[in-house]
PDB file of C-alpha atoms in Angstrom:
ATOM      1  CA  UNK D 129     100.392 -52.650  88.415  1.00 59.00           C
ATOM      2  CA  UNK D 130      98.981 -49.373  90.048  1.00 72.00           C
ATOM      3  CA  UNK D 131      97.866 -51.852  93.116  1.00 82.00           C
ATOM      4  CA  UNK D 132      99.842 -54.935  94.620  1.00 84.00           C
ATOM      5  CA  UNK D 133      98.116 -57.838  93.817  1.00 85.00           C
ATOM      6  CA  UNK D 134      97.496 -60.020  96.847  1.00 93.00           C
ATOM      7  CA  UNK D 135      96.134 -63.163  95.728  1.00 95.00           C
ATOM      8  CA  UNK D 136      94.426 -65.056  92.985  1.00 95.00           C
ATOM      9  CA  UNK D 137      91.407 -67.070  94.210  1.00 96.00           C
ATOM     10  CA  UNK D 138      89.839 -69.754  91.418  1.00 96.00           C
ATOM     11  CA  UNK D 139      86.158 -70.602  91.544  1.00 94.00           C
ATOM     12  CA  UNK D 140      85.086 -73.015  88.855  1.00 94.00           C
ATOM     13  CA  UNK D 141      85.328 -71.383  85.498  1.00 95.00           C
ATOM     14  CA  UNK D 142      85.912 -67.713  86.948  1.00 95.00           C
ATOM     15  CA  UNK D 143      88.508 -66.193  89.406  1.00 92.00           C
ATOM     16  CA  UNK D 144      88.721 -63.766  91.857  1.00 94.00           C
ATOM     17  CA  UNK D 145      92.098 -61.098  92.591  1.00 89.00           C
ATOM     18  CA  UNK D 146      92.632 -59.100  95.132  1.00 93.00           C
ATOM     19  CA  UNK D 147      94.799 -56.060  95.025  1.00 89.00           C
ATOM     20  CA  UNK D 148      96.048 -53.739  98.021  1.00 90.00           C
ATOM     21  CA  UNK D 149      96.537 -50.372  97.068  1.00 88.00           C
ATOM     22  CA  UNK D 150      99.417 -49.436  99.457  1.00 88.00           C
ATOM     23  CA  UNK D 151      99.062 -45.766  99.618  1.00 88.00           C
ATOM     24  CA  UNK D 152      95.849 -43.460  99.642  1.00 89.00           C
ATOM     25  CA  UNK D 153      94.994 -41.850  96.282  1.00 86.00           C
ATOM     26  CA  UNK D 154      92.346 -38.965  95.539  1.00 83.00           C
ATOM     27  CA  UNK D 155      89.234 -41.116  93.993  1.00 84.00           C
ATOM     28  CA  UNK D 156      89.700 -38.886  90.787  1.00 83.00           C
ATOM     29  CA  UNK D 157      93.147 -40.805  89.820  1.00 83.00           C
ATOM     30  CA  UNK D 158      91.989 -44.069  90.213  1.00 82.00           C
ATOM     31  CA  UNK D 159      92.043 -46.132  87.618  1.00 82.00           C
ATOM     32  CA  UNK D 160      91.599 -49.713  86.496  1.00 85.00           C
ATOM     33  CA  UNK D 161      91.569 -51.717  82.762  1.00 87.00           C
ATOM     34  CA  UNK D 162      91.250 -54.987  82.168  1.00 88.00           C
ATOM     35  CA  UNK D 163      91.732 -56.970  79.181  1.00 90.00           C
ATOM     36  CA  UNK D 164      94.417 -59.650  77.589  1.00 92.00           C
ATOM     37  CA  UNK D 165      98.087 -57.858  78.810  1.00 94.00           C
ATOM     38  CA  UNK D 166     101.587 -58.773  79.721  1.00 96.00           C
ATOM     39  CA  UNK D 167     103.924 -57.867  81.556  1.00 96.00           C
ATOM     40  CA  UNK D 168     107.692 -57.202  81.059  1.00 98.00           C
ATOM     41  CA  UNK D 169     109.815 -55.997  83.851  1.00 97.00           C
ATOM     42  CA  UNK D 170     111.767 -52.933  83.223  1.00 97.00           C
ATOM     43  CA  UNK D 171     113.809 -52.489  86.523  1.00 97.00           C
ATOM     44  CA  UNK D 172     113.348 -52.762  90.069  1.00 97.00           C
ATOM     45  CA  UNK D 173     111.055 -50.311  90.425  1.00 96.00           C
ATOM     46  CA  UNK D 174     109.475 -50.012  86.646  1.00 97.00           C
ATOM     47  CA  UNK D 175     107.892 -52.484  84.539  1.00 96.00           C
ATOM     48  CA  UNK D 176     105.567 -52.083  81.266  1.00 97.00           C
ATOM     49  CA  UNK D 177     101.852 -53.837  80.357  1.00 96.00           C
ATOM     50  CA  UNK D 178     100.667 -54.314  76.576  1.00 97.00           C
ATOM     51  CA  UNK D 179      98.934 -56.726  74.552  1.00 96.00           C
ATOM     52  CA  UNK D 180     101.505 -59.658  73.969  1.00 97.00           C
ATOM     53  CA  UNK D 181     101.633 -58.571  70.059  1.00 97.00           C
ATOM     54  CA  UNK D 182     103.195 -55.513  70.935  1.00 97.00           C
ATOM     55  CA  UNK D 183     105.150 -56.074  74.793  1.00 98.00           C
ATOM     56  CA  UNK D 184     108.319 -56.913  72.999  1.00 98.00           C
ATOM     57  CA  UNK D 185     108.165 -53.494  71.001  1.00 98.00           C
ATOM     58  CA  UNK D 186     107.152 -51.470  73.553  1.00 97.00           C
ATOM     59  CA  UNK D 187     109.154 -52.703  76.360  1.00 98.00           C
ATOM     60  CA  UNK D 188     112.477 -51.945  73.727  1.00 98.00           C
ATOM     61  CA  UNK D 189     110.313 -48.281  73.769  1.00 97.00           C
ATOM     62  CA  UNK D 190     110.120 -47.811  77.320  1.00 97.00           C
ATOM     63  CA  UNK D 191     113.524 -49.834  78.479  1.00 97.00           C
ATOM     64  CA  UNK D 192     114.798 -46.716  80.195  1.00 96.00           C
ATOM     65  CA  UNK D 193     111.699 -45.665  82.416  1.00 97.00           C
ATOM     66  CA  UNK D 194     113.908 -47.064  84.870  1.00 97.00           C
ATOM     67  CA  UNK D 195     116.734 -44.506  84.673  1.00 97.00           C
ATOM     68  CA  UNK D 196     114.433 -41.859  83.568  1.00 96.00           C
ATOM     69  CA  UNK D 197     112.625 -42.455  87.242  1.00 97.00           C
ATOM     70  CA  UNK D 198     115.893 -42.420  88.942  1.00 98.00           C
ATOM     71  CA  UNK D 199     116.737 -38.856  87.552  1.00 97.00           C
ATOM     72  CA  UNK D 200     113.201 -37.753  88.411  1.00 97.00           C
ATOM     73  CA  UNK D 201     114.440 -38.354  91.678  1.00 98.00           C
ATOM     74  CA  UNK D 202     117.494 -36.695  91.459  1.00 98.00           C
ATOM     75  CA  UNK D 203     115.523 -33.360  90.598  1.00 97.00           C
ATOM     76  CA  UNK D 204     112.386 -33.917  92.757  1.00 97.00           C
ATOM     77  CA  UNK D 205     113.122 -35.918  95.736  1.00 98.00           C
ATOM     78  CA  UNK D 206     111.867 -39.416  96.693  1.00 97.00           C
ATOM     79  CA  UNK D 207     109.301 -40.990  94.745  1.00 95.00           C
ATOM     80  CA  UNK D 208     106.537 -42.040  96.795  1.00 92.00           C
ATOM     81  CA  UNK D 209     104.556 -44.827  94.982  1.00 91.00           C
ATOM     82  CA  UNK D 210     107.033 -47.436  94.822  1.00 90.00           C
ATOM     83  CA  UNK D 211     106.601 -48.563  91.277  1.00 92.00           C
ATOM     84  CA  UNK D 212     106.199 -46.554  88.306  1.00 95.00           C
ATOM     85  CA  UNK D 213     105.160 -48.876  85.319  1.00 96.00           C
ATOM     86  CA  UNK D 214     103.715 -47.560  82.015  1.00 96.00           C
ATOM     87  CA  UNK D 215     100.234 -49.413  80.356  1.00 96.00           C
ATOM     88  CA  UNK D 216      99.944 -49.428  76.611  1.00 96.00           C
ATOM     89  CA  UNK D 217      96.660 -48.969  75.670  1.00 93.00           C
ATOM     90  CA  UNK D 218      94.453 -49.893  72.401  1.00 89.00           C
ATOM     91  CA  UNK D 219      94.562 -47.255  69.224  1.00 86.00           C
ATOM     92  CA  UNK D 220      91.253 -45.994  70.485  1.00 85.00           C
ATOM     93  CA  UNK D 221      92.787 -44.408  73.879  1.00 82.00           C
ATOM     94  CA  UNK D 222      92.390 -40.643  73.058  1.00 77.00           C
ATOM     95  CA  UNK D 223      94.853 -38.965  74.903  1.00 80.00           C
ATOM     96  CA  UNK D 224      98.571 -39.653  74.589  1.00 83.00           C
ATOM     97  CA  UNK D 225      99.000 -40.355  78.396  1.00 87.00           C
ATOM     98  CA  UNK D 226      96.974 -40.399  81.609  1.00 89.00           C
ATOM     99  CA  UNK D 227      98.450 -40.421  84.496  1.00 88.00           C
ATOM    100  CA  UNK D 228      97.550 -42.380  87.631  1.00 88.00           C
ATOM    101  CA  UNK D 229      99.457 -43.101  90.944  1.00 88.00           C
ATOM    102  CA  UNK D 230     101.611 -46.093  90.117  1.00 91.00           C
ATOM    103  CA  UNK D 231     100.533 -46.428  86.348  1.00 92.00           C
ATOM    104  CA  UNK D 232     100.037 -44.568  83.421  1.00 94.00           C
ATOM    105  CA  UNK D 233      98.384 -45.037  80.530  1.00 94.00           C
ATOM    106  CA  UNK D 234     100.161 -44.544  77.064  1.00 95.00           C
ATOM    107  CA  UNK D 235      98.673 -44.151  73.383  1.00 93.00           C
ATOM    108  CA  UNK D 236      99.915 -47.182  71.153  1.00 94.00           C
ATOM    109  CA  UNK D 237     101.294 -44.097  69.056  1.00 92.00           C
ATOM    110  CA  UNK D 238     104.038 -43.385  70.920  1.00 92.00           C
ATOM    111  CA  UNK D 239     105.704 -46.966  70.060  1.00 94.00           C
ATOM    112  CA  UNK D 240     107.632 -45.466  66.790  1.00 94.00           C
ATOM    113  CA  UNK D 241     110.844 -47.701  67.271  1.00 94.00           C
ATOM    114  CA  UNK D 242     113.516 -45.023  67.948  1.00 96.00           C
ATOM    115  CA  UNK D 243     112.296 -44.011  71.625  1.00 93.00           C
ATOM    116  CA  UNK D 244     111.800 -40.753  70.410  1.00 91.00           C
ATOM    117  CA  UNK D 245     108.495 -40.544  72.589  1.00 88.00           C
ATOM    118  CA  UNK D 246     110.059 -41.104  75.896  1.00 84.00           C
ATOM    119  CA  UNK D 247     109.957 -37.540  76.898  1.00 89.00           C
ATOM    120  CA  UNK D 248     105.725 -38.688  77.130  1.00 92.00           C
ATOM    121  CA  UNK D 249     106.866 -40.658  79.984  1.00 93.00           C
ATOM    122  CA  UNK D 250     108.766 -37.908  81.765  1.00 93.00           C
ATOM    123  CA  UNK D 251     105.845 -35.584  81.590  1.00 93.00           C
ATOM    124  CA  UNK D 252     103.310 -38.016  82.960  1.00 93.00           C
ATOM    125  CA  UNK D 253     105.777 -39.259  85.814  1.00 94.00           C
ATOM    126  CA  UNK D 254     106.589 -35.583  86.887  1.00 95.00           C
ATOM    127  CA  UNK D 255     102.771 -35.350  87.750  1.00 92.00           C
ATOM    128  CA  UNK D 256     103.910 -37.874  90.833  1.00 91.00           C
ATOM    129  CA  UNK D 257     105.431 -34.152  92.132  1.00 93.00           C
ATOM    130  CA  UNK D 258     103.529 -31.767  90.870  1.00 91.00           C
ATOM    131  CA  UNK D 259     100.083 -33.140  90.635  1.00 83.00           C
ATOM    132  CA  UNK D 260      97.816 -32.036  88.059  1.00 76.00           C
TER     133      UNK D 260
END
């Protein structure tokens, strides 16, 4: 989750969650969606967010964020966000990533089965060094 969530308050038929985000972020890069996800951890430090139809598929696609942020690391120093998890998003997200501190979004297209798109992740997580 791009902020640490805090607590879960229920009111009647609605609820109410509170996030901390933990480090300051330019307001351009924030970024928020809501909608029916899950959640499979990838790592310690990685983790990935679909629709339940697809989390099993795409956390097989993603399973080596994980190592792929350690060797990120290795090349550009300490990562400073503390978790780097990856948010599929419906077939109508334009763009085949966006990045954002502590999440990015990823295009439902890159889930072909063979991890052929992880190289998508690498690019968006380098912009955690580089910026835009």
């Amino acid at each position: 989750m791009a902020a640490e969530h805090i607590e879960t308050e229920h009111l009647g038929e609605t609820s109410q969650y509170r996030y901390r985000m933990p480090q300051p972020i330019p307001s351009y890069l924030f970024g928020i969606a809501v909608g029916n996800l899950a959640f499979e951890e990838l790592g310690p430090h990685t983790g990935v967010y679909a629709e339940p139809e697809i989390i099993e598929a795409a956390a097989w696609e993603f399973a080596e964020n994980e190592q792929t942020l350690i060797e990120a690391e290795k090349l550009f120093g300490p990562y400073l966000w503390d978790r780097y998890d990856v948010l599929i998003l419906p077939p109508s997200f334009p763009y085949g990533g966006m990045e954002n501190p502590r999440l990015t979004f990823l295009t439902p297209t890159c889930i072909l089965g063979d991890r052929s798109r992880a190289n998508l992740v690498s690019h968006e997580l380098a912009h955690a060094w580089t910026g835009n």
